[in-house]
Amino acid sequence: MKLLHFVVPLLALIAHSAAAQPTRIDVAQTVVQVPLAEDVTMDDAITSMKLRANLHNLMFVAHQPLSTQLESMGHASSRLEIFQFCDPVTARRMVDYNPVFAAYMPCRIALVERPEDRPVLMMLDLNMLIQGAELNPELRRLAEEVNVKLTDVLNAGANGEL
């Protein structure tokens, strides 16, 4: 009987603890990753992305050369850079519809040097976000257009296309 008094509360604690654990997601499933083609340097990829973004009227709004900053702080780092692009009109319309969308802006593409493999470009999988969001048809169309443009920027960079 004494054992039952111990086991029942223990089981309740375990059940509560399991229920309180947040759902885990595989974050790799939330991004699009494209390795650079064999003949494309990281600098080529950057140039291609900027040119393609300009072609699509996506503003190049920010660049964060994180590896350079880390090195200036005395930390060795393989290359890591973040590039931010924006379609200001669509951004404003999305935020007017729901201010939460501001947290997803501007759109980012990361350049990650991987010592064991080819460098990779990656961005948030906007298809996942667009499909899960409550959007009216016009905003859905605009979001899908930005996604197509940004995906083209990513692929142009990975392939060194002008």
Coordinates of C-alpha atoms in Angstrom, one line a residue:
M1 CA 0.0 0.0 0.0
K2 CA 2.9 2.4 0.8
L3 CA 4.3 1.7 -2.6
L4 CA 1.0 2.7 -4.2
H5 CA 1.1 6.0 -2.4
F6 CA 4.5 6.7 -3.9
V7 CA 3.9 5.4 -7.4
V8 CA 0.6 7.2 -8.1
P9 CA 1.9 10.7 -7.4
L10 CA 5.1 9.8 -9.3
L11 CA 3.1 8.7 -12.4
A12 CA 1.0 11.9 -12.2
L13 CA 4.2 14.0 -12.0
I14 CA 5.6 12.2 -15.1
A15 CA 2.4 12.6 -17.0
H16 CA 2.3 16.3 -16.1
S17 CA 5.9 16.8 -17.0
A18 CA 5.4 15.1 -20.4
A19 CA 2.4 17.2 -21.2
A20 CA 4.2 20.4 -20.2
Q21 CA 7.1 19.7 -22.7
P22 CA 6.8 21.9 -25.8
T23 CA 6.4 20.2 -29.1
R24 CA 9.7 19.9 -30.8
I25 CA 10.2 20.6 -34.5
D26 CA 13.0 19.8 -36.9
V27 CA 14.1 23.4 -37.7
A28 CA 15.8 22.1 -40.8
Q29 CA 12.3 21.4 -42.2
T30 CA 11.5 25.1 -41.9
V31 CA 14.1 26.4 -44.3
V32 CA 15.1 26.0 -48.0
Q33 CA 18.7 25.1 -48.4
V34 CA 20.6 25.2 -51.7
P35 CA 24.4 24.5 -51.8
L36 CA 26.5 26.6 -54.1
A37 CA 27.3 25.0 -57.4
E38 CA 30.9 23.6 -57.7
D39 CA 32.1 26.5 -59.9
V40 CA 30.4 29.3 -57.8
T41 CA 32.4 31.2 -55.2
M42 CA 30.7 32.8 -52.2
D43 CA 31.5 36.2 -53.6
D44 CA 30.0 35.2 -57.0
A45 CA 26.8 34.0 -55.1
I46 CA 26.5 37.4 -53.3
T47 CA 26.9 39.4 -56.5
S48 CA 24.3 37.2 -58.3
M49 CA 21.8 37.5 -55.4
K50 CA 22.1 41.3 -55.4
L51 CA 21.7 41.5 -59.2
R52 CA 18.7 39.2 -59.3
A53 CA 17.0 41.0 -56.4
N54 CA 17.4 44.2 -58.3
L55 CA 15.8 42.6 -61.3
H56 CA 12.8 41.7 -59.2
N57 CA 12.6 45.2 -57.6
L58 CA 13.4 43.7 -54.2
M59 CA 15.3 46.2 -52.1
F60 CA 18.6 45.1 -50.7
V61 CA 18.1 46.6 -47.2
A62 CA 20.8 45.0 -45.0
H63 CA 23.9 42.9 -44.9
Q64 CA 25.3 41.4 -41.7
P65 CA 28.8 40.0 -42.1
L66 CA 28.7 38.0 -38.9
S67 CA 32.0 36.1 -39.5
T68 CA 33.8 39.4 -40.0
Q69 CA 32.4 40.7 -36.8
L70 CA 33.3 37.5 -34.9
E71 CA 36.9 37.7 -36.2
S72 CA 37.2 41.3 -35.1
M73 CA 36.1 40.2 -31.6
G74 CA 38.9 37.5 -31.6
H75 CA 36.7 34.5 -32.5
A76 CA 37.7 32.3 -35.4
S77 CA 34.7 31.8 -37.8
S78 CA 34.0 30.2 -41.1
R79 CA 32.1 32.6 -43.4
L80 CA 28.6 33.5 -42.2
E81 CA 26.6 36.4 -43.7
I82 CA 23.0 37.4 -43.7
F83 CA 21.4 39.4 -46.6
Q84 CA 18.1 41.1 -46.2
F85 CA 15.7 41.9 -49.0
C86 CA 12.3 43.6 -49.0
D87 CA 9.4 44.5 -51.1
P88 CA 8.2 47.6 -49.1
V89 CA 4.7 47.8 -50.6
T90 CA 3.9 44.2 -49.9
A91 CA 5.5 44.5 -46.5
R92 CA 3.3 47.4 -45.5
R93 CA 0.2 45.7 -46.7
M94 CA 1.0 42.5 -44.8
V95 CA 1.7 44.4 -41.6
D96 CA -1.5 46.5 -42.0
Y97 CA -3.4 43.3 -42.3
N98 CA -1.7 41.7 -39.3
P99 CA 1.2 43.4 -37.4
V100 CA 2.6 40.0 -36.5
F101 CA 4.0 39.7 -40.0
A102 CA 6.5 42.4 -39.2
A103 CA 8.5 39.8 -37.3
Y104 CA 9.1 37.9 -40.6
M105 CA 10.5 41.0 -42.4
P106 CA 12.7 41.7 -44.1
C107 CA 13.2 38.5 -46.0
R108 CA 16.6 36.9 -45.2
I109 CA 19.0 34.8 -47.1
A110 CA 22.0 33.3 -45.1
L111 CA 25.3 32.4 -46.7
V112 CA 26.8 29.6 -44.5
E113 CA 30.3 28.2 -45.2
R114 CA 30.4 24.6 -44.2
P115 CA 33.9 23.2 -43.8
E116 CA 32.8 19.7 -44.5
D117 CA 30.7 20.5 -47.6
R118 CA 29.9 23.2 -50.2
P119 CA 28.7 26.6 -48.8
V120 CA 25.0 26.8 -48.7
L121 CA 22.4 29.6 -49.1
M122 CA 19.3 29.2 -47.0
M123 CA 16.1 31.1 -46.2
L124 CA 12.8 30.5 -44.3
D125 CA 10.5 28.2 -46.2
L126 CA 7.9 30.9 -47.0
N127 CA 5.6 28.2 -48.6
M128 CA 5.1 26.8 -45.1
L129 CA 4.3 30.3 -43.7
I130 CA 2.0 31.3 -46.5
Q131 CA 0.0 28.0 -46.4
G132 CA -0.4 28.3 -42.6
A133 CA -1.4 32.0 -42.5
E134 CA -4.9 33.3 -42.7
L135 CA -4.7 35.7 -45.7
N136 CA -7.2 37.1 -48.0
P137 CA -6.7 36.1 -51.7
E138 CA -4.9 39.4 -52.7
L139 CA -2.4 39.1 -49.8
R140 CA -1.9 35.5 -50.5
R141 CA -1.1 36.3 -54.2
L142 CA 1.4 39.0 -53.1
A143 CA 3.0 36.8 -50.5
E144 CA 3.4 34.0 -53.2
E145 CA 4.9 36.5 -55.6
V146 CA 7.5 37.6 -53.0
N147 CA 8.3 33.9 -52.4
V148 CA 8.8 33.2 -56.1
K149 CA 11.1 36.3 -56.4
L150 CA 13.1 35.5 -53.2
T151 CA 13.5 31.8 -54.3
D152 CA 14.8 33.0 -57.6
V153 CA 17.3 35.2 -55.8
L154 CA 18.4 32.2 -53.7
N155 CA 18.8 30.0 -56.8
A156 CA 20.5 32.6 -58.9
G157 CA 23.1 33.0 -56.1
A158 CA 23.6 29.3 -55.7
N159 CA 24.2 28.9 -59.5
G160 CA 26.1 32.2 -60.0
E161 CA 23.6 33.5 -62.5
L162 CA 23.5 37.1 -63.5

